[in-house]
Short mmCIF file of C-alpha atoms and ligand atoms in Angstrom, two decimals:
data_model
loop_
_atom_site.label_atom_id
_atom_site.label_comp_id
_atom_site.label_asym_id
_atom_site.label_seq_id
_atom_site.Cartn_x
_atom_site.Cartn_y
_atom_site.Cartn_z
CA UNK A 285 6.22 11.97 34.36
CA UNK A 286 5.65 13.07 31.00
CA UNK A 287 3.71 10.69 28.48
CA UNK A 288 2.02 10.63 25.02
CA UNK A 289 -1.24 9.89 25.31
CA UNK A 290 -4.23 8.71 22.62
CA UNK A 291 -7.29 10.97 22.92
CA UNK A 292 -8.83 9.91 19.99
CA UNK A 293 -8.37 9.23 16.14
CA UNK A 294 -5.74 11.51 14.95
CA UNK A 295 -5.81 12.98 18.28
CA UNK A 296 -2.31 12.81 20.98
CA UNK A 297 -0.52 15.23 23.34
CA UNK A 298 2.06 14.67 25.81
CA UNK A 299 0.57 14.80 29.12
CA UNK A 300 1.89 14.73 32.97
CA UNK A 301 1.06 11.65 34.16
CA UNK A 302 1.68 9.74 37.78
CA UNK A 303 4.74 7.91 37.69
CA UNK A 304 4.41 4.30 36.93
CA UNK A 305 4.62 1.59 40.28
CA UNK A 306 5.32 -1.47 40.86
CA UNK A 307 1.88 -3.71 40.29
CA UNK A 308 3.61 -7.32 40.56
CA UNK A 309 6.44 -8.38 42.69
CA UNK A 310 7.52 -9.49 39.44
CA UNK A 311 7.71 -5.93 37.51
CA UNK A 312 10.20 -3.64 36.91
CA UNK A 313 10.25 -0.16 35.88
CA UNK A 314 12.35 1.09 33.18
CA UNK A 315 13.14 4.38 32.59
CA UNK A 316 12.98 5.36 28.79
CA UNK A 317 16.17 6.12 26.96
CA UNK A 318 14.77 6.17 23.40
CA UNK A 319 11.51 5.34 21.91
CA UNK A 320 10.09 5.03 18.45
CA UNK A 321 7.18 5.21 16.57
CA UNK A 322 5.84 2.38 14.46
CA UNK A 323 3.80 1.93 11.94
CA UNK A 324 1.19 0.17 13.72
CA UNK A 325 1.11 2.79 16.52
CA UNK A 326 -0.42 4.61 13.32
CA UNK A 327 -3.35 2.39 13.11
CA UNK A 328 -4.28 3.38 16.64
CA UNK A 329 -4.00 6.86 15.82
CA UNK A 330 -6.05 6.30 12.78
CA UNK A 331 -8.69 5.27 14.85
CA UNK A 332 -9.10 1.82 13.09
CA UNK A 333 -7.78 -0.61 16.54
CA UNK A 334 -11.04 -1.15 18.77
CA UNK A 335 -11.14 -0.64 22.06
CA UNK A 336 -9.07 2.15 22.70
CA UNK A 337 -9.63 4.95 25.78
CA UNK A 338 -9.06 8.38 25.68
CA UNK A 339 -5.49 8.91 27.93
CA UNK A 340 -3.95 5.52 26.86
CA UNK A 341 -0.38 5.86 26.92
CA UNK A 342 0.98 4.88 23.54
CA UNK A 343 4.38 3.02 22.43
CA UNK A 344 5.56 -0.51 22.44
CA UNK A 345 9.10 0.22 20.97
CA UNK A 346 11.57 1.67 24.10
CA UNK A 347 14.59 0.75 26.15
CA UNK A 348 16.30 2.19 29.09
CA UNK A 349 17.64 1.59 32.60
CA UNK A 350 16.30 -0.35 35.25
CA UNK A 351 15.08 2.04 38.22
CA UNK A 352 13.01 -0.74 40.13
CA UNK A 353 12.61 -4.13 40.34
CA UNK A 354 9.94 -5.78 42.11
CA UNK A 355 11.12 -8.52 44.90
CA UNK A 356 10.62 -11.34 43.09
CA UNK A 357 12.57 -10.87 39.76
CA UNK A 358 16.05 -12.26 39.78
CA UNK A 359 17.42 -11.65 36.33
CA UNK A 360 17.38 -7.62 36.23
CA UNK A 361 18.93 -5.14 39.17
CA UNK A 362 19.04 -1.20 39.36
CA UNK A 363 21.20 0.04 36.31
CA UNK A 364 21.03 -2.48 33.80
CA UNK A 365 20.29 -1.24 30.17
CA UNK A 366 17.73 -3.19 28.25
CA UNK A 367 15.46 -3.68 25.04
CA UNK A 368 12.07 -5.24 25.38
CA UNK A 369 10.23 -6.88 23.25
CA UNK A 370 6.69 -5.55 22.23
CA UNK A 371 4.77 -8.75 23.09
CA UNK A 372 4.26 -9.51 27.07
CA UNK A 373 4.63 -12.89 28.07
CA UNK A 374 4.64 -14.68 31.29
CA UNK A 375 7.21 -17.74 30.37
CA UNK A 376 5.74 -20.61 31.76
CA UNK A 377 2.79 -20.96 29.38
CA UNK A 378 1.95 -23.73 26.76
CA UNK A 379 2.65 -21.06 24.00
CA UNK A 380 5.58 -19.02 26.11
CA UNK A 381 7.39 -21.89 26.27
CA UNK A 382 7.74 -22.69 23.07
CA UNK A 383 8.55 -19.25 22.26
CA UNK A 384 5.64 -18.06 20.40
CA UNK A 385 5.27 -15.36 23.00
CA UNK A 386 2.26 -13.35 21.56
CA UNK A 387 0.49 -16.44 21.58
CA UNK A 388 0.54 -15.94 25.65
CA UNK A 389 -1.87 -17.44 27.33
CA UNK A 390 -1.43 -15.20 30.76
CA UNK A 391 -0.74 -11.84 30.09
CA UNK A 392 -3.50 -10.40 28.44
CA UNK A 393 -6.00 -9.64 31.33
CA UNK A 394 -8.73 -8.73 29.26
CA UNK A 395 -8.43 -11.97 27.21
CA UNK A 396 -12.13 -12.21 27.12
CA UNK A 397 -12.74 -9.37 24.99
CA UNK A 398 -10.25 -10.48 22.15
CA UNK A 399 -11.56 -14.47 23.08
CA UNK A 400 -15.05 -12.96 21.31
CA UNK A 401 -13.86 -11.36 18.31
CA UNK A 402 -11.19 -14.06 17.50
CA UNK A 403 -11.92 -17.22 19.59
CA UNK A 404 -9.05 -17.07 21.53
CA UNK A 405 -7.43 -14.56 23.10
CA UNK A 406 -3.58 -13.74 22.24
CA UNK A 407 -0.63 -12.25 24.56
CA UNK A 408 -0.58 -8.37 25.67
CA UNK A 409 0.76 -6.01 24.34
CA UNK A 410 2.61 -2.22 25.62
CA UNK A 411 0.54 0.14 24.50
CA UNK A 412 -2.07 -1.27 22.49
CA UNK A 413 -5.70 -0.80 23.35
CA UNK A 414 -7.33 -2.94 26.01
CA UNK A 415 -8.29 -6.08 24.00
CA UNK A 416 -4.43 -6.48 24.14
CA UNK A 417 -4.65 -5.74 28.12
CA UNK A 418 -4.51 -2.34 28.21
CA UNK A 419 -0.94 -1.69 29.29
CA UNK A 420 1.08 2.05 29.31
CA UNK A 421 3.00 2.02 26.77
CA UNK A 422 6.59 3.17 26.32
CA UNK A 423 6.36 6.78 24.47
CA UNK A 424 7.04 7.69 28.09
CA UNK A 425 9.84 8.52 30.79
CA UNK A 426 9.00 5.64 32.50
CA UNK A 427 7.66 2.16 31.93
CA UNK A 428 6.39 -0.27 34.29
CA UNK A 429 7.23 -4.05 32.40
CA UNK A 430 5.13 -7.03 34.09
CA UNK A 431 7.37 -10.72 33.79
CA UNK A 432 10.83 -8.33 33.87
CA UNK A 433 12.59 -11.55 33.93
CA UNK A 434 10.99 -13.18 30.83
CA UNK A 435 11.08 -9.49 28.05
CA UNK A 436 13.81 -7.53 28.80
CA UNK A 437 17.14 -8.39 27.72
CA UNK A 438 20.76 -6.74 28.51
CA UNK A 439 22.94 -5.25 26.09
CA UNK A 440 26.04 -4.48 25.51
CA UNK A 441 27.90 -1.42 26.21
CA UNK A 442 29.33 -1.14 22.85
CA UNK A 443 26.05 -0.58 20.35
CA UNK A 444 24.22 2.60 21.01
CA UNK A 445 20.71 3.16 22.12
CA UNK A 446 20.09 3.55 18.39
CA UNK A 447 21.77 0.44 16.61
CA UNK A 448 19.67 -2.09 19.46
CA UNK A 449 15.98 -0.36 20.14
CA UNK A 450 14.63 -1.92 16.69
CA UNK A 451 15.60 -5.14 18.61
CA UNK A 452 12.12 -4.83 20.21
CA UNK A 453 9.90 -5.16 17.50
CA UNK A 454 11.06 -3.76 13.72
CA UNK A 455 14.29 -5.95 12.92
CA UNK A 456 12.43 -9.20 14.36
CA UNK A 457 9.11 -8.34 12.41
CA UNK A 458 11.03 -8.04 9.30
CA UNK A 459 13.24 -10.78 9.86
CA UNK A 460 10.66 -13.28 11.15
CA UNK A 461 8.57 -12.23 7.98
CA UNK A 462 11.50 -13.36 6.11
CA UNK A 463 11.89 -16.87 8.20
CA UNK A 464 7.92 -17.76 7.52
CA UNK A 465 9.45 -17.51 3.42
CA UNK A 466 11.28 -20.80 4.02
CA UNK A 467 14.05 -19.60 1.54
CA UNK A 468 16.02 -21.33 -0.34
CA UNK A 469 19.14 -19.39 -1.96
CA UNK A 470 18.35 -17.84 -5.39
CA UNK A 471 14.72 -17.58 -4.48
CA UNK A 472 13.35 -14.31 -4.91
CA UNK A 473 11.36 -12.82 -2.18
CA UNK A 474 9.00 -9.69 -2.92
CA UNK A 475 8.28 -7.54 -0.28
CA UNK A 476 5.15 -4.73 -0.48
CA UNK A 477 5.88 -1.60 1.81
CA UNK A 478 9.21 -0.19 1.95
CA UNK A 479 8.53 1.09 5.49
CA UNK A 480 10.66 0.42 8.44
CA UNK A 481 9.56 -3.22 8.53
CA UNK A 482 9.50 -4.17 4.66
CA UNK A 483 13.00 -2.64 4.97
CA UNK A 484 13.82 -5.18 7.86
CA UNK A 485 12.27 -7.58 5.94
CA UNK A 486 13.99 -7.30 2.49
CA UNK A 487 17.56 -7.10 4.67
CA UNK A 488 17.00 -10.27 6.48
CA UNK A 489 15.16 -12.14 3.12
CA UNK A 490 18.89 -11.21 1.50
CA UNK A 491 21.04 -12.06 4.45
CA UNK A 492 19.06 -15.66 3.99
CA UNK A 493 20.22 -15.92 0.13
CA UNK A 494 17.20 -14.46 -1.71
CA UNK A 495 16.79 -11.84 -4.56
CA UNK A 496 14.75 -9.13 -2.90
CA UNK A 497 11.91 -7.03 -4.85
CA UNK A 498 10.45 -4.21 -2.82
CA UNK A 499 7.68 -2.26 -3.84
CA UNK A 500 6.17 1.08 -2.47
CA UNK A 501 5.55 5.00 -4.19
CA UNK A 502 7.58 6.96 -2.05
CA UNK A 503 11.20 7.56 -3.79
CA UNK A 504 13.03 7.75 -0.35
CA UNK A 505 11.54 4.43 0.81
CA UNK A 506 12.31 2.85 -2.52
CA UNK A 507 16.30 4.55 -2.65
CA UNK A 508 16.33 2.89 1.43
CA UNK A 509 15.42 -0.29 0.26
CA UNK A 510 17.86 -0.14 -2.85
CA UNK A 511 20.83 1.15 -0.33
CA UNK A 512 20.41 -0.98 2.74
CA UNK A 513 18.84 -4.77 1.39
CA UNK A 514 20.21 -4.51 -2.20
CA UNK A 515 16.75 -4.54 -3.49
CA UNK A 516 15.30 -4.32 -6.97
CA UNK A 517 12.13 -1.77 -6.20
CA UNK A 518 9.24 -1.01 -8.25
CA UNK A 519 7.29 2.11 -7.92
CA UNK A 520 3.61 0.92 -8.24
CA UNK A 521 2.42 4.31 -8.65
CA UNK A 522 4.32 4.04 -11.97
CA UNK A 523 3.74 -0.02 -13.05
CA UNK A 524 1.36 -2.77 -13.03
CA UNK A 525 3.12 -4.84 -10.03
CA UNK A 526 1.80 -7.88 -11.61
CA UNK A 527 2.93 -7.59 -15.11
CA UNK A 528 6.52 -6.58 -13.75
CA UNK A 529 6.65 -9.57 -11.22
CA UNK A 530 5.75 -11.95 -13.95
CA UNK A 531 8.52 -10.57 -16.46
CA UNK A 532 11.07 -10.01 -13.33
CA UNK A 533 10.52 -13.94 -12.57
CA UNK A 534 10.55 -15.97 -16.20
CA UNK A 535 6.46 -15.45 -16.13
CA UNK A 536 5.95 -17.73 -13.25
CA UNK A 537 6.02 -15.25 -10.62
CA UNK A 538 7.89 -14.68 -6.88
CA UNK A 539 8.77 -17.94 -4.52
CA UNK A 540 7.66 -15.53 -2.02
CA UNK A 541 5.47 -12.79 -0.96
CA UNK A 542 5.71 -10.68 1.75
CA UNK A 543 3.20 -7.93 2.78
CA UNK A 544 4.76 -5.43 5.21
CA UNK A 545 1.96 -2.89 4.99
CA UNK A 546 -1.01 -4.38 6.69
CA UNK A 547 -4.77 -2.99 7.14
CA UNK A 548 -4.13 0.54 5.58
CA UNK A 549 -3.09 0.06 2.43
CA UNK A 550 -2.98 2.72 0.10
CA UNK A 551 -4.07 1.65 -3.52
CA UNK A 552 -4.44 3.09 -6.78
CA UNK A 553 -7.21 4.08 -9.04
CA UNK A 554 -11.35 3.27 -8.88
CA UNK A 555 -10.38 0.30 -7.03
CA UNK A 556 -8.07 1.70 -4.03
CA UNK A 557 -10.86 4.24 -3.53
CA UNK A 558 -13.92 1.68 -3.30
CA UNK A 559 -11.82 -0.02 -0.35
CA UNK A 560 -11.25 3.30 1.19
CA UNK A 561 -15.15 3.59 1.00
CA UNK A 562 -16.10 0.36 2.12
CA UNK A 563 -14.06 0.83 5.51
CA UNK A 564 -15.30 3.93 6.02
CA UNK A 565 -18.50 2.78 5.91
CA UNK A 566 -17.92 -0.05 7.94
CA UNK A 567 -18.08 -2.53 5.77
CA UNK A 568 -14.72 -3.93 5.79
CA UNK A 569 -12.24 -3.78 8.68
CA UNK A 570 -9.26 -3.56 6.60
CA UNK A 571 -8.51 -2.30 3.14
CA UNK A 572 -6.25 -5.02 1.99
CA UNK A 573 -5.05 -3.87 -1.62
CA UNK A 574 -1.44 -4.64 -1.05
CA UNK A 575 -2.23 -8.24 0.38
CA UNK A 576 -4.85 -9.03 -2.77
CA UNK A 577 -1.71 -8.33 -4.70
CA UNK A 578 0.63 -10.17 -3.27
CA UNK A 579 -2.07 -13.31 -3.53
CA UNK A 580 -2.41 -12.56 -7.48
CA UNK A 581 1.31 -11.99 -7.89
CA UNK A 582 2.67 -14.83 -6.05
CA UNK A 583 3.98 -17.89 -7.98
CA UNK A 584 2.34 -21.50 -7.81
CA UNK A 585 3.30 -23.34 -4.39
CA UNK A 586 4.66 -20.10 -2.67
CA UNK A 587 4.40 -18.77 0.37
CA UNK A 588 2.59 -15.34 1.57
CA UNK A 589 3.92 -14.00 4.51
CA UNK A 590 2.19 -11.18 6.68
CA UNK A 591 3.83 -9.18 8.97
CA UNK A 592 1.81 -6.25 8.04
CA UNK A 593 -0.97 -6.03 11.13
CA UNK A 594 -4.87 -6.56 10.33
CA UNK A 595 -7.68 -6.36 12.50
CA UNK A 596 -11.09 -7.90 11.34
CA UNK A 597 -12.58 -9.05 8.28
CA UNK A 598 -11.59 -7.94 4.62
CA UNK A 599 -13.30 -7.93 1.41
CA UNK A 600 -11.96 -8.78 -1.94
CA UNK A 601 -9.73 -11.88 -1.16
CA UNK A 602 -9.74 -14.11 -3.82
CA UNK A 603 -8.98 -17.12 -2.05
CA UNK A 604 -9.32 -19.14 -4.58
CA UNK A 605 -6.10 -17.72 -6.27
CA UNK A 606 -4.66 -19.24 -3.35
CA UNK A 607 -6.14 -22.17 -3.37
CA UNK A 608 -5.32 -22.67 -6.85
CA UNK A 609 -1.73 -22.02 -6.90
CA UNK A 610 -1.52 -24.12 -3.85
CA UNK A 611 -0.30 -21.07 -1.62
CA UNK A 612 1.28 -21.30 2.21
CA UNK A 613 0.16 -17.99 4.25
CA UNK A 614 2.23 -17.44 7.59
CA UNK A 615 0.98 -14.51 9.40
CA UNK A 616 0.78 -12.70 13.27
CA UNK A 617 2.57 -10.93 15.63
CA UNK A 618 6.17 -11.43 16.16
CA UNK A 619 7.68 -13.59 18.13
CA UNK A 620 10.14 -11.42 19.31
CA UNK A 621 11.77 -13.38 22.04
CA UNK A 622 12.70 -15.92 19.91
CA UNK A 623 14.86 -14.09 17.63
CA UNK A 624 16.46 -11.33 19.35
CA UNK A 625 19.19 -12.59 20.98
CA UNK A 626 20.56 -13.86 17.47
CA UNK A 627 19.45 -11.19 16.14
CA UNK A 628 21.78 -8.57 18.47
CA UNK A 629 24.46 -11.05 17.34
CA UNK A 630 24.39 -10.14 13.81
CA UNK A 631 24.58 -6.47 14.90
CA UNK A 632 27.27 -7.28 17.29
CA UNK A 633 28.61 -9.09 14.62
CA UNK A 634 28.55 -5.82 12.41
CA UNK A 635 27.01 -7.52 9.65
CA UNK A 636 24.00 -4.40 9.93
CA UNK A 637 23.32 -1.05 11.29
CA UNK A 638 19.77 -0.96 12.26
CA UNK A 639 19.97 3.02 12.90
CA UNK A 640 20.25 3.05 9.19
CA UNK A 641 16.99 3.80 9.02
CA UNK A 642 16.41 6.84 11.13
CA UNK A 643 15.39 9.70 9.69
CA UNK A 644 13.75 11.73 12.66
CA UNK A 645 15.14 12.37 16.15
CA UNK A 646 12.97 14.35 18.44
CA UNK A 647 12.49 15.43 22.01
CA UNK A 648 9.76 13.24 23.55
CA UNK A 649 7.28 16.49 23.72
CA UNK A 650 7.38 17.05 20.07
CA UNK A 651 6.10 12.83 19.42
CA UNK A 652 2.71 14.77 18.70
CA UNK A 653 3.91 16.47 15.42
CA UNK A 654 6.08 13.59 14.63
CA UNK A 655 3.32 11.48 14.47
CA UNK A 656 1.49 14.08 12.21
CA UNK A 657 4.78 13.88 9.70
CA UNK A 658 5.53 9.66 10.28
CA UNK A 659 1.69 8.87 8.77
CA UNK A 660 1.69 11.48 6.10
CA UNK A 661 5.43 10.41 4.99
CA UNK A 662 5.99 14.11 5.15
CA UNK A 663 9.99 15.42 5.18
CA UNK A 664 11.22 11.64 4.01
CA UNK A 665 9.90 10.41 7.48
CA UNK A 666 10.86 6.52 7.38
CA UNK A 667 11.59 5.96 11.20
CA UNK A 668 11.07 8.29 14.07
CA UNK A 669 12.83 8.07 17.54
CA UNK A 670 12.25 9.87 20.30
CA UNK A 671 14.62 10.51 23.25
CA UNK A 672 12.70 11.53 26.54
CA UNK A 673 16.32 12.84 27.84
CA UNK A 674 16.13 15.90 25.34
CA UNK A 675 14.91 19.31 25.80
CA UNK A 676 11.31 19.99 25.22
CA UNK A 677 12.56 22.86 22.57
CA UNK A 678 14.75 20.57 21.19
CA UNK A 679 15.35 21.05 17.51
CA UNK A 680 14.24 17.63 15.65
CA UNK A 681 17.21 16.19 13.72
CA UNK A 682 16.75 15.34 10.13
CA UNK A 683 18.84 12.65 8.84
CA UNK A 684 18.07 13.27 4.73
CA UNK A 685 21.72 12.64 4.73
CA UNK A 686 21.50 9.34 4.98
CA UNK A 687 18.49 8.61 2.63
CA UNK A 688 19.96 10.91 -0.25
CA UNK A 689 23.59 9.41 0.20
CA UNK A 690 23.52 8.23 -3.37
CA UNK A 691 26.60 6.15 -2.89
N1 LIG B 844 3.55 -8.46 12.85
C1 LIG B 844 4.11 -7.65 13.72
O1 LIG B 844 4.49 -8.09 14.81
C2 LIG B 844 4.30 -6.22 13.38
C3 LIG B 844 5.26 -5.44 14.03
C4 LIG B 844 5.47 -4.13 13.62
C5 LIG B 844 4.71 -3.59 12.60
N2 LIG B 844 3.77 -4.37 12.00
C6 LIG B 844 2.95 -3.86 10.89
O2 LIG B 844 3.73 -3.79 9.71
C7 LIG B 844 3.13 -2.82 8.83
C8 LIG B 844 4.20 -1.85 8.33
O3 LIG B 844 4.76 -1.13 9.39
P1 LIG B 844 5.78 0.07 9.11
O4 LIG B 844 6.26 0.55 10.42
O5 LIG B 844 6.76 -0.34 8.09
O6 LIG B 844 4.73 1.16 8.53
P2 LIG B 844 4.82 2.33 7.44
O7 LIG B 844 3.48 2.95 7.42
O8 LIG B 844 5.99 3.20 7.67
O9 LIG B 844 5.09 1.57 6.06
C9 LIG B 844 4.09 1.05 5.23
C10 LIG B 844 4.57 1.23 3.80
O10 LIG B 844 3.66 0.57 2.93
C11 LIG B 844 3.56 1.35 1.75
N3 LIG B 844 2.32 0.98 1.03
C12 LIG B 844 1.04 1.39 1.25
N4 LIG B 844 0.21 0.82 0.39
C13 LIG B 844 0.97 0.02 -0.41
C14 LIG B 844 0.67 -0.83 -1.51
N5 LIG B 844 -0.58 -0.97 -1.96
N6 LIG B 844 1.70 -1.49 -2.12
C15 LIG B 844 2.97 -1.35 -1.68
N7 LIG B 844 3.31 -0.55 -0.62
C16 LIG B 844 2.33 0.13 -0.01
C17 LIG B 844 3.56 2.77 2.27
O11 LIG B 844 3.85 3.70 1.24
C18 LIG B 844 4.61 2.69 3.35
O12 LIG B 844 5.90 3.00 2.87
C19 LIG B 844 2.02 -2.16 9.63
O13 LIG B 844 0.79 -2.78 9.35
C20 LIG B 844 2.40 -2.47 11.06
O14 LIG B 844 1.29 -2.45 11.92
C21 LIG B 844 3.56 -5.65 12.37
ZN1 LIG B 845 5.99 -1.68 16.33
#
C-alpha cells in the first residue's frame, strides 16, 4: 500500500509499504477514505516530538471501511464506515473506563519510555512516535486499529466523509477545550490560535453561551473564526493582546483562556525570537509565548485551558501570575471517546458543518507538499484532507471560496 512516511525533521514521502495485518484477534483493518493533517502532525515534522524513526507512518485523523476484523471483535463486520478517535484505548482500564481514554493504562506498549520523562506513562497514540507506542498511522490506504470494538464508531449514511472525519480528533479537541472553561452564559472565552482547533474551540465555547475572542495574524484564520464561531478576533501582529483584553472585558480581563496553539508558538519582537533561540539551543522544550499570554491576560479566578500540545519543560512561566489571580489550568490530550457520539449529534442535528473548514483537498501522494503549504500557512491553508481514493496527478482543490465568502 501506499503510505506517508517521517524520515526526518521536515523530511516525508509517500512510500510503498506492506499492507497492514491483523496483530490482535481484537484488530481490525480499515481502509482509508479520507485523512487529514493536523497541526500536531506538524510538530513531528518539525522535528521537536522525541523518539521518532525514520519510516514511521504518520496520521492519527482517518476513517474508512472495515476490510478485516480480527475473530474476537464483535461490534464491527466487513463494510461498516467508521471514524476513530486519535487516542487508543483498551476499555477495561481504571482510566478507559471512566472515559479519559488517553489516560490508558494498556495500550501504549512502550509505556516505559514516556513512564521516565513524565512519571507515568499515558495511552497510544496512531501515528505518533514510539513513546506513544509506535503505531502506523492513518495518512495511509490502510490502517490496522488495535481494541476495534472500543475506537471506532459507525456513522451514518447521510453526513459525508467530510462533515464526520474531524469527529476523530479536531471538533472534540476544540470542544473539550471549551468544556475544561466551565462556562457560564455571558462569559467570555478567549481563544489564542485560530487554527483548525481554536476554530473548534471558539464554535463549541459559543454553542455553550460565551462571547468568543480569537486571536491569531493570519487574516484568513481570523475572517474563519469571525464567519463560523461569531468571534471578535484580534490580530496580535497589529495590538498589544493584553491591553485589548483588558479594555474588551471592563479592565478585569477574560473568564477564560484558551490556548489552541501549543509548543510552537510564533511570537513577536526581541522576545518571540529569544524563545526561538532558547529551543534551538536546547534549552527549552517548548516556546510557550501564546500560553505566557494567556496566563497574563486571564482575569482573577479563571480558568486556562490547553488543548494546544507541549512536550517538555518551558521557560518563562510566571506562575506566580497564576497563583496570584487564583487561576484553574485544565490541560492534555482529548478525550475523544467521551464526546463524540454527542458530538455527531449536533452535526446530525445540523446545528454545524465541520467541513467548513477545509481549505485543501489532495490526492494522498501529494500529502508531502501539503504538508510543506499546512506549516507555512501558505495559499490560506487552514485544514488539509487527503483522499487516498484519488489519482496520484490529481489536481489539489482549493476551497478560497469558502474563506473569502464575505457574507
Ligand atoms: N489536546 C489535543 O488532544 C490536541 C488535538 C489536536 C491538536 N492539538 C494541538 O493544538 C494545537 C493547534 O493545532 P492546529 O491544528 O489548530 O494547528 P495550526 O498550526 O493550524 O494552528 C495554530 C495557530 O496558532 C497561531 N499562533 C501561533 N502563535 C500564536 C500566538 N503567539 N498567539 C496567537 N496565535 C498564534 C498560528 O498562526 C496558527 O493559526 C497544536 O499544538 C496541536 O498539536 C491538540
Ligand atoms: Zn490531530
Amino acid at each position: 500500500m501506499k503510505a506517508l512516511r517521517w524520515h526526518g525533521t521536515g523530511k516525508v514521502s509517500v512510500d510503498t509499504v506492506d499492507d497492514p495485518q491483523i496483530l490482535d484477534p481484537h484488530d481490525c483493518i480499515i481502509k482509508t477514505t479520507l485523512t487529514a493533517i493536523c497541526g500536531s502532525d506538524l510538530h513531528l515534522y518539525d522535528g521537536y516530538i522525541p523518539t521518532m524513526a525514520a519510516g514511521d507512518i504518520l496520521g492519527h485523523e482517518f476513517m474508512g471501511e472495515v476490510v478485516e476484523v480480527g475473530s474476537a471483535v464483535h461490534t464491527l463486520t466487513k463494510g461498516d464506515r467508521v471514524v476513530v478517535p486519535f487516542p487508543i484505548a483498551c476499555g477495561h482500564c481504571h482510566y478507559s473506563t471512566r472515559e479519559e481514554t488517553p489516560l490508558c493504562d494498556t495500550s501504549n506498549r512502550n509505556g516505559e519510555i514516556q513512564a521516565e520523562a513524565y512519571g507515568y506513562a499515558a495511552a497510544g497514540i496512531f501515528g505518533y512516535s514510539h513513546m506513544l507506542g509506535g503505531f502506523d498511522g492513518g495518512q495511509a490506504e490502510y490502517v490496522r486499529v488495535p481494541y476495534a470494538d472500543v475506537g471506532p464508531l459507525k456513522v451514518p449514511e447521510s453526513l459525508t466523509d467530510e462533515q464526520v472525519l474531524f469527529l476523530t480528533d479536531i471538533y472534540p479537541t476544540g470542544y473539550q477545550a471549551a468544556v475544561n472553561c466551565d462556562i457560564t452564559e455571558g462569559d467570555t472565552v478567549v481563544v489564542w490560535g485560530c487554527g483548525p482547533v481554536g476554530l473548534f474551540a471558539q464554535i463549541s465555547a459559543a454553542m455553550l453561551g460565551a462571547n468568543v475572542i480569537g486571536i491569531d495574524r493570519f487574516p484568513e484564520r481570523l475572517r474563519m473564526a469571525e464567519q463560523f464561531a461569531g468571534a471578535t478576533t484580534i490580530d496580535y501582529s497589529d495590538e498589544d493582546v493584553f491591553e485589548k483584553l483588558k479594555e474588551l472585558n471592563d479592565g478585569r480581563g477574560p473568564n477564560a483562556c484558551i490556548d489552541a496553539v501549543g509548543m510552537e508558538a510564533h511570537g513577536m519582537g526581541v522576545s518571540g525570537a529569544a524563545q526561538k533561540v532558547e529551543q534551538t539551543l536546547r534549552l527549552q522544550t517548548d516556546r510557550g509565548t501564546a500560553l505566557i499570554e494567556a496566563i497574563q491576560s486571564c482575569g482573577k479566578g479563571g480558568v486556562v485551558s490547553i488543548p494546544g500540545v507541549y512536550g517538555g519543560v518551558m521557560n518563562h512561566v510566571n506562575m506566580g501570575a497564576a497563583f496570584g489571580k487564583g487561576l484553574t489550568f485544565k490541560m492534555g490530550q482529548t478525550h475523544v471517546h467521551k464526546y463524540i457520539k454527542d458530538l455527531l449529534g449536533h452535526i446530525e442535528a445540523g446545528e454545524l458543518d465541520p467541513s467548513y473548514i477545509i481549505t485543501h483537498k489532495a490526492p494522498l501522494a501529494k500529502a508531502p507538499e501539503m504538508y510543506e503549504t499546512f506549516r507555512d500557512k501558505e495559499d490560506d491553508c487552514v485544514k488539509v484532507v487527503l483522499d487516498p481514493s484519488w489519482d496520484d496527478d490529481h489536481e489539489v482543490e482549493v476551497r478560497t471560496q469558502k474563506v473569502d465568502a464575505d457574507a
